[in-house]
Coordinates of C-alpha atoms in Angstrom, one line a residue:
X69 CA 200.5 -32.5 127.3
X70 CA 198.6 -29.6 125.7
X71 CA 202.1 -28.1 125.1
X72 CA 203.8 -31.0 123.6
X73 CA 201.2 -31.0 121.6
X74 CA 201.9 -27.5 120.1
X75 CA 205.0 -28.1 119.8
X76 CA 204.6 -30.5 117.8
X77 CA 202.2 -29.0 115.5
X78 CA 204.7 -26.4 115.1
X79 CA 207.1 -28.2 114.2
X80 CA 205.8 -29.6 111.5
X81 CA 204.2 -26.3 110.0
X82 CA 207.3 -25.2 109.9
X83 CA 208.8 -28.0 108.0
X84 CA 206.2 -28.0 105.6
X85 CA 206.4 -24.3 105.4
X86 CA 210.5 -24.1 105.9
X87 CA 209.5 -21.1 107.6
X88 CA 212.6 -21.2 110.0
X89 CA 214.9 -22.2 106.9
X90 CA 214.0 -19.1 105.1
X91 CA 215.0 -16.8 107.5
X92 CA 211.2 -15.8 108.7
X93 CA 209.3 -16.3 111.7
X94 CA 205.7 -16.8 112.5
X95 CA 205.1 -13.9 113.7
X96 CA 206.8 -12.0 111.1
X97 CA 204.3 -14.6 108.5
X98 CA 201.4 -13.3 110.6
X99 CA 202.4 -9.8 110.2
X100 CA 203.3 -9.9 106.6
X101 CA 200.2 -11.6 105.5
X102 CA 197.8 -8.8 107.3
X103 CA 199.7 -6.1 105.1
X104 CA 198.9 -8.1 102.1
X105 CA 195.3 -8.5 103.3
X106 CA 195.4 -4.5 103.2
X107 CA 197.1 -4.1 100.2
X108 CA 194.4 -5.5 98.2
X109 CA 191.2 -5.6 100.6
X110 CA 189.7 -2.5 97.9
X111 CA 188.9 -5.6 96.0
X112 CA 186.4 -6.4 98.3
X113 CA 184.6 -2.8 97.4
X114 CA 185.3 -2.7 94.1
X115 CA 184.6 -6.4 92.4
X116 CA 181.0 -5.5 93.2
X117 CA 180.9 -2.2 92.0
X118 CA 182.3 -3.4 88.7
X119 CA 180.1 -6.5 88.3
X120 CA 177.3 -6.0 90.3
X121 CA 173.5 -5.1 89.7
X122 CA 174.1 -2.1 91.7
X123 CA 176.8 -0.6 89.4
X124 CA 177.4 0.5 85.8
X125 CA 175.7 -3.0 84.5
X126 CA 172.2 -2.6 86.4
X127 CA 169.6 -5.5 86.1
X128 CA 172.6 -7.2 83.6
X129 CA 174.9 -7.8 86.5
X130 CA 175.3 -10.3 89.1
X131 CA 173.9 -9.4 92.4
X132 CA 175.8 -7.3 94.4
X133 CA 175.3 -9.4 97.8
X134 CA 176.6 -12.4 96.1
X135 CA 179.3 -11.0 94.5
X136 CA 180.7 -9.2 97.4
X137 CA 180.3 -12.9 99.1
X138 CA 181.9 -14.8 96.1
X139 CA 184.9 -12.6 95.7
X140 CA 185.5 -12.7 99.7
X141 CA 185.4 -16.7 99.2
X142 CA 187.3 -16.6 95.9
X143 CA 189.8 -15.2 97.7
X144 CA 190.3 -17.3 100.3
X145 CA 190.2 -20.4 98.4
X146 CA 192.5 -19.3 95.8
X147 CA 195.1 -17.7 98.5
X148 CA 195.0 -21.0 100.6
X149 CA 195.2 -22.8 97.7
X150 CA 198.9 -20.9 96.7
X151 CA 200.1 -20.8 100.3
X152 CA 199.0 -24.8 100.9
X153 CA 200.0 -26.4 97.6
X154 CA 202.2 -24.0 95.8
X155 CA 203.7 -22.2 99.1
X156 CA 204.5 -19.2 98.0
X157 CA 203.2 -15.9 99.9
X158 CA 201.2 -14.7 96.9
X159 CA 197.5 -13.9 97.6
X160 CA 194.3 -14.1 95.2
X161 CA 191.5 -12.9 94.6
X162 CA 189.3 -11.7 91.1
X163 CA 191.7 -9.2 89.1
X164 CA 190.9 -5.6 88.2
X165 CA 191.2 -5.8 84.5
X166 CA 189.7 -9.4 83.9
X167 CA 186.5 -8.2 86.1
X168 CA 186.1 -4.7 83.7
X169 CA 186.4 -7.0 80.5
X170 CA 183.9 -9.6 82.2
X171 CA 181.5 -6.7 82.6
X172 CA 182.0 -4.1 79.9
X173 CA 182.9 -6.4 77.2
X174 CA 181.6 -9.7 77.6
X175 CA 178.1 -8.6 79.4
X176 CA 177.6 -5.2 78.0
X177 CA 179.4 -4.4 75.2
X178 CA 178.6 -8.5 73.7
X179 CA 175.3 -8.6 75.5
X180 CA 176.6 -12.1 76.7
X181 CA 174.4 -13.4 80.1
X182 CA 176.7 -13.2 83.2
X183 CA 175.8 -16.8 84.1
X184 CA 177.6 -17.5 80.9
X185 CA 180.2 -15.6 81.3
X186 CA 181.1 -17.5 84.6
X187 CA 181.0 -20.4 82.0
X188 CA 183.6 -18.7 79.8
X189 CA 186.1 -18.3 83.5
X190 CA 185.2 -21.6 84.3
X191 CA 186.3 -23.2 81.1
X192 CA 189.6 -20.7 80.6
X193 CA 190.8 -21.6 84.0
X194 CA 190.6 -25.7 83.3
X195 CA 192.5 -24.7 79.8
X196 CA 194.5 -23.0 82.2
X197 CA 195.4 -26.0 84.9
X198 CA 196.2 -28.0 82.3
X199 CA 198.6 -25.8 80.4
X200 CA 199.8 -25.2 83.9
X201 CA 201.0 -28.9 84.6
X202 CA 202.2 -29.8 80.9
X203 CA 205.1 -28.1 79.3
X204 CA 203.1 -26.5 76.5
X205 CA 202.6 -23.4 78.9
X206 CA 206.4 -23.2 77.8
X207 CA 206.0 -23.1 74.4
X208 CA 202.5 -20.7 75.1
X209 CA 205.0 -18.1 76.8
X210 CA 207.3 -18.1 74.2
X211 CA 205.2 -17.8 70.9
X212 CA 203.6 -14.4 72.5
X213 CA 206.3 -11.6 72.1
X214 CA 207.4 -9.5 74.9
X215 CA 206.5 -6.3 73.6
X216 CA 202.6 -7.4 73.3
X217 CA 202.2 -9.0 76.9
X218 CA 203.5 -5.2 78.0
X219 CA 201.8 -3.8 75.3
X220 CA 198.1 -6.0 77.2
X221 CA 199.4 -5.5 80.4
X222 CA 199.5 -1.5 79.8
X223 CA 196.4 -1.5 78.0
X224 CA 194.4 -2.7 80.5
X225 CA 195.8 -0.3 83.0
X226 CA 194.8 2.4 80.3
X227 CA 191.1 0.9 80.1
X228 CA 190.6 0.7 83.9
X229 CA 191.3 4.3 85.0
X230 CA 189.5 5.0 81.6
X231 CA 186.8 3.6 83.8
X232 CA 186.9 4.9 86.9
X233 CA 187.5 8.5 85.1
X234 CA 184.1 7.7 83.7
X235 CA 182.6 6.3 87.3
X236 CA 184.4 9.8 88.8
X237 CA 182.3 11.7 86.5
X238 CA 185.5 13.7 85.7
X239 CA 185.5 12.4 81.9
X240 CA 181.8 12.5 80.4
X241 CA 180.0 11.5 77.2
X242 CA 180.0 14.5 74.5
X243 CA 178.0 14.5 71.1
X244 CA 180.8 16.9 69.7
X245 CA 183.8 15.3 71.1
X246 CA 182.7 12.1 72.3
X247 CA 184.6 12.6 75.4
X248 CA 185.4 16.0 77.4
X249 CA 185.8 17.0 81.2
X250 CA 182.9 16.8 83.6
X251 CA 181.5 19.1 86.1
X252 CA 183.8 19.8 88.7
X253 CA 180.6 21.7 90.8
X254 CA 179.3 18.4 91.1
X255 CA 179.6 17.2 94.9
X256 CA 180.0 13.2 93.4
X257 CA 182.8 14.0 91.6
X258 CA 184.5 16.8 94.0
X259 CA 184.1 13.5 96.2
X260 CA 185.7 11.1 93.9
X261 CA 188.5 14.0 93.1
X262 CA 189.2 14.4 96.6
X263 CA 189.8 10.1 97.0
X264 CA 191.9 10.5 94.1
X265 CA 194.4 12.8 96.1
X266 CA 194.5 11.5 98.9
X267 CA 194.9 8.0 97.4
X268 CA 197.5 9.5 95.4
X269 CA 199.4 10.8 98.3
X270 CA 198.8 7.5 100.0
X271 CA 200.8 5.8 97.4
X272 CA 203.6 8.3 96.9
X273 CA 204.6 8.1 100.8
X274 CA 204.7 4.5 100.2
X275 CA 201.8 3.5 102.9
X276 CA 201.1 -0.5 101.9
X277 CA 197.4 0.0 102.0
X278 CA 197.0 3.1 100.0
X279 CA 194.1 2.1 98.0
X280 CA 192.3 1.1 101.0
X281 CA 193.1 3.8 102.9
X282 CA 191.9 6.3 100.1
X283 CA 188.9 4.2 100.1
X284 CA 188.1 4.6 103.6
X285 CA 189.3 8.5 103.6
X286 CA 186.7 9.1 100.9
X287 CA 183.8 7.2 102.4
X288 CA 184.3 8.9 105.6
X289 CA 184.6 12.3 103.4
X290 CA 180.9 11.2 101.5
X291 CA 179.4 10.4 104.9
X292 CA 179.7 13.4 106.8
X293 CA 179.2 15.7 103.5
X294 CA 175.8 13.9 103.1
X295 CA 177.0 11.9 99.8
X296 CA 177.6 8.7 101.0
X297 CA 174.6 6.8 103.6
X298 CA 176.0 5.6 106.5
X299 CA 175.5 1.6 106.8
X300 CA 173.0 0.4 108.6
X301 CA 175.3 -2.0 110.5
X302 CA 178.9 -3.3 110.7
X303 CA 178.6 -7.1 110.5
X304 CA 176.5 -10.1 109.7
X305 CA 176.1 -14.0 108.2
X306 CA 177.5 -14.6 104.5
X307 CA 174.7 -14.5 101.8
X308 CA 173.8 -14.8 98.1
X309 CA 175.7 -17.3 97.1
X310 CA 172.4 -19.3 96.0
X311 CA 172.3 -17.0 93.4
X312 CA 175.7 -17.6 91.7
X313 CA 177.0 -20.6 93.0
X314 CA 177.0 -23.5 90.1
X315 CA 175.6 -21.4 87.2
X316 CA 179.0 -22.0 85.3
X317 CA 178.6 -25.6 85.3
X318 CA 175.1 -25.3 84.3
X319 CA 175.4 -23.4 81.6
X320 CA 178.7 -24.3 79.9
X321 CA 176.9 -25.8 77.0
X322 CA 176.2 -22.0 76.2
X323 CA 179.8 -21.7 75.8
X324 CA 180.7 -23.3 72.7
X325 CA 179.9 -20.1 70.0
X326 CA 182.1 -17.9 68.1
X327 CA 181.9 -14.8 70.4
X328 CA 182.7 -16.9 73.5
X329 CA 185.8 -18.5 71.6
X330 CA 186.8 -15.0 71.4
X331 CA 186.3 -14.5 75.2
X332 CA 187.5 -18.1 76.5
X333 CA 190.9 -17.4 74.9
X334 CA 190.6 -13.2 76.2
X335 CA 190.7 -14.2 79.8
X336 CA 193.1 -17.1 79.0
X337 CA 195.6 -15.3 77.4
X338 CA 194.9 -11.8 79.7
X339 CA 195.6 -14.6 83.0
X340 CA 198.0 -17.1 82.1
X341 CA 200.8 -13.9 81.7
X342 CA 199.2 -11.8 84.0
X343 CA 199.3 -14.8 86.4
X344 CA 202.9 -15.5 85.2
X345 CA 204.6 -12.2 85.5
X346 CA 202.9 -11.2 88.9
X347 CA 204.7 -14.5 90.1
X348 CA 208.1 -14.2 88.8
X349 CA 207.6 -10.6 89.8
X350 CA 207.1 -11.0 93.4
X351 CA 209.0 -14.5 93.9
X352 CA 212.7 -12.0 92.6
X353 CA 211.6 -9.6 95.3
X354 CA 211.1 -12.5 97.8
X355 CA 214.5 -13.8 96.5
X356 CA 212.8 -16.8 95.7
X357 CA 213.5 -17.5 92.6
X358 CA 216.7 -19.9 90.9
X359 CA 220.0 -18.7 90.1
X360 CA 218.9 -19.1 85.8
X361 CA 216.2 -16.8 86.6
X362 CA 213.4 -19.6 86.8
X363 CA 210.4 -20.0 89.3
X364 CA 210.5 -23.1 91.5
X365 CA 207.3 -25.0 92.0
X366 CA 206.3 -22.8 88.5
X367 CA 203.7 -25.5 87.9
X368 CA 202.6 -25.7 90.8
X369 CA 202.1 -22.2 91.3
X370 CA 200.2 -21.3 87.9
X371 CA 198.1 -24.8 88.3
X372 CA 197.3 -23.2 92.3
X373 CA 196.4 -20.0 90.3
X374 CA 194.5 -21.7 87.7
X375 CA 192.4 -23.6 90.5
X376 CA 191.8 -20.2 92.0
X377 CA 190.1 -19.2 88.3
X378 CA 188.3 -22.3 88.2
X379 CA 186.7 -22.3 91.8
X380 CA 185.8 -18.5 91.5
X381 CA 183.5 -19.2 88.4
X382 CA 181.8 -21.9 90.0
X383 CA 181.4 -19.7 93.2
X384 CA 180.1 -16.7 91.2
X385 CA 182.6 -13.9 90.4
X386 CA 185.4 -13.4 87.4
X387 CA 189.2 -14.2 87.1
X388 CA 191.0 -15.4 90.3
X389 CA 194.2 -14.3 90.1
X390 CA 197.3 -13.8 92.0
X391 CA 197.8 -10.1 93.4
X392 CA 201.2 -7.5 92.9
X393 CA 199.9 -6.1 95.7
X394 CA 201.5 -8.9 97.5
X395 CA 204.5 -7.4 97.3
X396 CA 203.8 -5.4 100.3
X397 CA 203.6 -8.5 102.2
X398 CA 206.9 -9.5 101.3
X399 CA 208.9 -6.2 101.6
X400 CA 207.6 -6.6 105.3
X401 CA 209.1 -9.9 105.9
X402 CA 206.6 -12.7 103.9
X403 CA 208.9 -15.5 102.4
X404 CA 206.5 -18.6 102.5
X405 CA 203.0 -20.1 102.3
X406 CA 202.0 -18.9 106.0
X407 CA 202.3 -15.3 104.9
X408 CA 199.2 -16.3 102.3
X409 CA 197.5 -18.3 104.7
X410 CA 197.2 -15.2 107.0
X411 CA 195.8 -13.3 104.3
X412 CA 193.1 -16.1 103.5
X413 CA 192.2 -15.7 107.4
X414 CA 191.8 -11.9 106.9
X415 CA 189.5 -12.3 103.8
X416 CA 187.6 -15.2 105.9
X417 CA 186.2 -12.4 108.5
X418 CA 185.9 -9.8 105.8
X419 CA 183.1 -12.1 104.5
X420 CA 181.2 -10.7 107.7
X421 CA 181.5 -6.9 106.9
X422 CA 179.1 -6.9 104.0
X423 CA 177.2 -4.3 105.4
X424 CA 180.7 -2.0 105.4
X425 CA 181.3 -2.5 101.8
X426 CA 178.1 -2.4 100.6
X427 CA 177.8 1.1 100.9
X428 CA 180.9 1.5 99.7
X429 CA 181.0 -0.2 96.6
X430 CA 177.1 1.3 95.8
X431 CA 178.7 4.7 95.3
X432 CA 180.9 4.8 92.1
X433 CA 182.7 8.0 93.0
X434 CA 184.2 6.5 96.2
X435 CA 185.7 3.4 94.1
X436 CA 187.0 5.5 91.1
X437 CA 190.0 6.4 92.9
X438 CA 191.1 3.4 93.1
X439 CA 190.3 2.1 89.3
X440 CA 192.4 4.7 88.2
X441 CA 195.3 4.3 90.3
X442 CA 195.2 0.2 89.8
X443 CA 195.1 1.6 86.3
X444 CA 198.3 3.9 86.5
X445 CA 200.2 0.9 87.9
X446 CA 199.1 -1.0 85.1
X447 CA 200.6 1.5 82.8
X448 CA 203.9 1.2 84.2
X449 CA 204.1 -1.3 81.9
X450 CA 204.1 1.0 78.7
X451 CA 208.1 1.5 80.0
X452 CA 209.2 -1.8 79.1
X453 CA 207.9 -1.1 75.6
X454 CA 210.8 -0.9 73.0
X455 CA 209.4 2.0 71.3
X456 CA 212.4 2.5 69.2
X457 CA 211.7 -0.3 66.7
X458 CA 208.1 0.2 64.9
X459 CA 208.1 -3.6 64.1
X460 CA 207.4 -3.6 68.3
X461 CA 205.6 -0.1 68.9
X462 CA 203.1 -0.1 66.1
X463 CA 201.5 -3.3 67.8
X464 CA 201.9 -2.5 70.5
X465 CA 200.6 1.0 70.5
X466 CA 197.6 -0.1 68.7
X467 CA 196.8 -2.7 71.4
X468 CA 196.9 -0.4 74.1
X469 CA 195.1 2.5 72.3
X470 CA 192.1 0.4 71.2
X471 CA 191.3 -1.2 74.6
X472 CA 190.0 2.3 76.2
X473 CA 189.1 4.0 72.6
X474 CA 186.6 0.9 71.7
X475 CA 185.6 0.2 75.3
X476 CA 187.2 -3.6 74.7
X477 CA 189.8 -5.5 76.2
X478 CA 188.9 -8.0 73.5
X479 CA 189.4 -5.8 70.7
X480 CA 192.5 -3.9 71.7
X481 CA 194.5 -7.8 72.3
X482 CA 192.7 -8.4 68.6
X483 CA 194.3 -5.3 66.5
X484 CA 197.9 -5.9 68.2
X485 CA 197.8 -10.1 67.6
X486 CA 196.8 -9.1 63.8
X487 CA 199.2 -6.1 63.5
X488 CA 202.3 -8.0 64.7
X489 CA 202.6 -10.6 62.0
X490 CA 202.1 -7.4 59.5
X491 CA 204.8 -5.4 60.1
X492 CA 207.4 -8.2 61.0
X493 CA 206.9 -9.4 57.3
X494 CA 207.4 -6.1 55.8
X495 CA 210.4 -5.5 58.4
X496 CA 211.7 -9.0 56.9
X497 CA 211.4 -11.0 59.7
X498 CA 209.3 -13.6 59.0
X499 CA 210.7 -16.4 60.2
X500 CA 210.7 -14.9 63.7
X501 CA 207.2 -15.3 63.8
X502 CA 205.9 -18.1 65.6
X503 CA 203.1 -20.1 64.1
X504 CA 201.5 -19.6 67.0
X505 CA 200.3 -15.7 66.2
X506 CA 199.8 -16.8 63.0
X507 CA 196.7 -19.2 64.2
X508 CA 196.3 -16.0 66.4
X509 CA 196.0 -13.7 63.4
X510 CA 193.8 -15.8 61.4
X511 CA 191.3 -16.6 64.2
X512 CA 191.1 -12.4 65.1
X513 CA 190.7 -11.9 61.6
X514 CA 187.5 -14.1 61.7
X515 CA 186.5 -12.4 65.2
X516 CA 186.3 -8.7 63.2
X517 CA 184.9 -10.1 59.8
X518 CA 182.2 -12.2 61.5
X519 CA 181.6 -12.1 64.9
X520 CA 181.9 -8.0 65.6
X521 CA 178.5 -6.1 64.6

């Protein structure tokens, strides 16, 4: 009876699923999904050091117990959420990039409450779901030119190993240069040099958890040299979401001002093609996607991501967003919505290790390593750039140069969306312009003239 049962129940998974029609198995699901889980586990070490009260931000940020806890749910919500609805085997969880401008822009650099910040994710991921289910996120993805999603994409990548450079202590502050190399005599940073390396090697030889692995290498490195404490335990319950969970809702009404216009559409814009390119992206390497080229189930796959925004903010922690690193679960073998549901499962018992990645993510140095390298795959992007054409590279140089040089995300997307229109008029090309970045232009101009100090 108990058999039939299972049969049964198998069955149907794998209708709903079409795991068997796609060539996989469950097993091979199971297996595929635990590669993505270590693919992109870091984030569970480095969300908090980016936005928690323990990091960079101090008594600004968000506390570090609850953000390690709301990223760890976060992730399985949104994950479930694409492998359930959308089912594709594309995990989630808060994206490196959109958590740096969450902190560093919006909290630091605008002096913006994190409470309202969460308000700010909450509200660009509802903008989001419903661009998502209408087809003006058709028209959205073809007003923005190529060469300036690269051209964010890039910059970004540029900005976060900016950061961890800065975290490593290999790039310092100086009063003559404003920048110069740190000192390499420094145990911290011989630490955060030596994760670097090894992370580095990690990646080269192609191992699927490379980050993580140069995580753990490093923390193991900072233990026994003294650098790094040793935890005081290995498991226990889920905490600190009292602290975060729900302060979006309550303080949306804080939302509505110029600067958070600015940082509403930021995340929107930084998301919806970030969201849409990691997609397309991994659904051609799945083989997933329709002979024109096109995503199938595209609206339900950006709304499933756009949920995954929308539920983070509410639980406490930046952008949900769906991971590359899930590629590594579909060169082993991942082709459907069980793949991500295995990953979910993995970040579900995660939520128990706080005391692991705690002591992790307290110690800059040991995350560093892995900003920067998130960074340098970022940068890939700079490639794509058609640098040939100065009607293309002037914007889009300036966008990726002024996201790392004025410690913004915000201001870097700013200077390209105003630059663009400029030199496609004097190139004669007017007409190309969509009147899209010219709204764009108009409302950046206002950001500089009246909302910068």
């Amino acid at each position: 009876m108990a058999s039939d049962v299972l049969t049964r129940a198998r069955t149907r998974i794998d209708g709903y699923f079409g795991v068997s029609s796609s060539g996989s198995t469950f097993r091979r699901e199971a297996m595929a999904g635990t590669i993505t889980f270590l693919a992109m586990s870091y984030v569970l070490a480095v969300n908090p050091s980016v936005l928690g009260d323990e990091g960079p931000l101090g008594d600004k940020g968000i506390p570090m117990q609850a953000v390690f806890t709301a990223t760890a749910v976060a992730a399985v919500f949104g994950t479930l959420v694409m492998g359930i609805w959308a089912r594709y085997p594309i995990a989630l969880a808060p994206g490196m990039g959109l958590n740096a401008f969450f902190a560093f822009t919006v909290v630091l650099g605008m002096g913006i409450p994190w409470q309202v910040a969460l308000s700010g994710t909450l509200l660009s991921g509802i903008i989001f779901f419903v661009l998502a289910i209408t087809k003006v996120r058709e028209k959205i993805l073809n007003a923005i030119p190529l060469q300036l999603k690269f051209a964010v994409a890039a910059g970004i990548g540029m900005f976060v190993a900016f950061l961890g450079l800065k975290n490593a202590g290999i790039v310092v502050n100086s009063d003559a240069t404003l920048v110069t190399l740190g000192d390499f005599t420094e145990g911290t940073t011989l630490l955060a040099l030596f994760g670097l390396v090894v992370t580095v090697i990690f990646l080269v030889i192609g191992w699927h958890g490379a980050v993580l692995y140069g995580i753990v290498a490093t923390t193991v490195v900072g233990m026994v040299s003294g650098l790094v404490a040793v935890p005081d335990g290995v498991a226990e319950m889920p905490k600190g979401l009292d602290q975060t969970f729900g302060q979006a809702i309550t303080h949306l009404p804080d939302v509505f001002t110029g600067q958070m216009v600015v940082v509403v559409l930021t995340m929107l814009f930084v998301d919806f093609f970030d969201s849409s390119g990691t997609l397309i992206g991994v659904a051609n390497q799945a083989n997933l996607l329709n002979k024109d080229g096109t995503l199938p189930r595209a609206a339900s796959a950006l709304a499933a991501d756009s949920v995954g925004t929308t539920a983070g903010a509410i639980i406490g922690t930046s952008t949900t967003t769906a991971y590359v690193e899930s590629t590594a679960g579909v060169s082993a073998g991942g082709r459907t919505g069980l793949t991500a549901v295995s990953t979910a499962g993995w970040f579900a018992i995660a939520m128990f290790c706080y005391p692991i990645f705690s002591v992790i993510a307290g110690v800059g140095e040991v995350t560093a390593p892995a900003l920067i390298v998130v960074g340098v795959l970022m940068a890939r992007a700079l490639g794509d750039i058609d640098w040939q054409h100065l009607e293309y590279s002037v914007p889009a140089f300036v966008t990726v140069i002024m996201m790392p040089l004025t410690y913004s995300i915000a201001n870097g997307l700013a200077m390209g969306m105003i630059f663009y229109p400029i030199v496609m008029v004097a190139k004669g090309r007017v007409k190309e312009i969509h009147p899209v970045m010219w709204a764009l232009m108009a409302m950046f101009l206002g950001y500089f003239f009246f909302l910068v100090e």
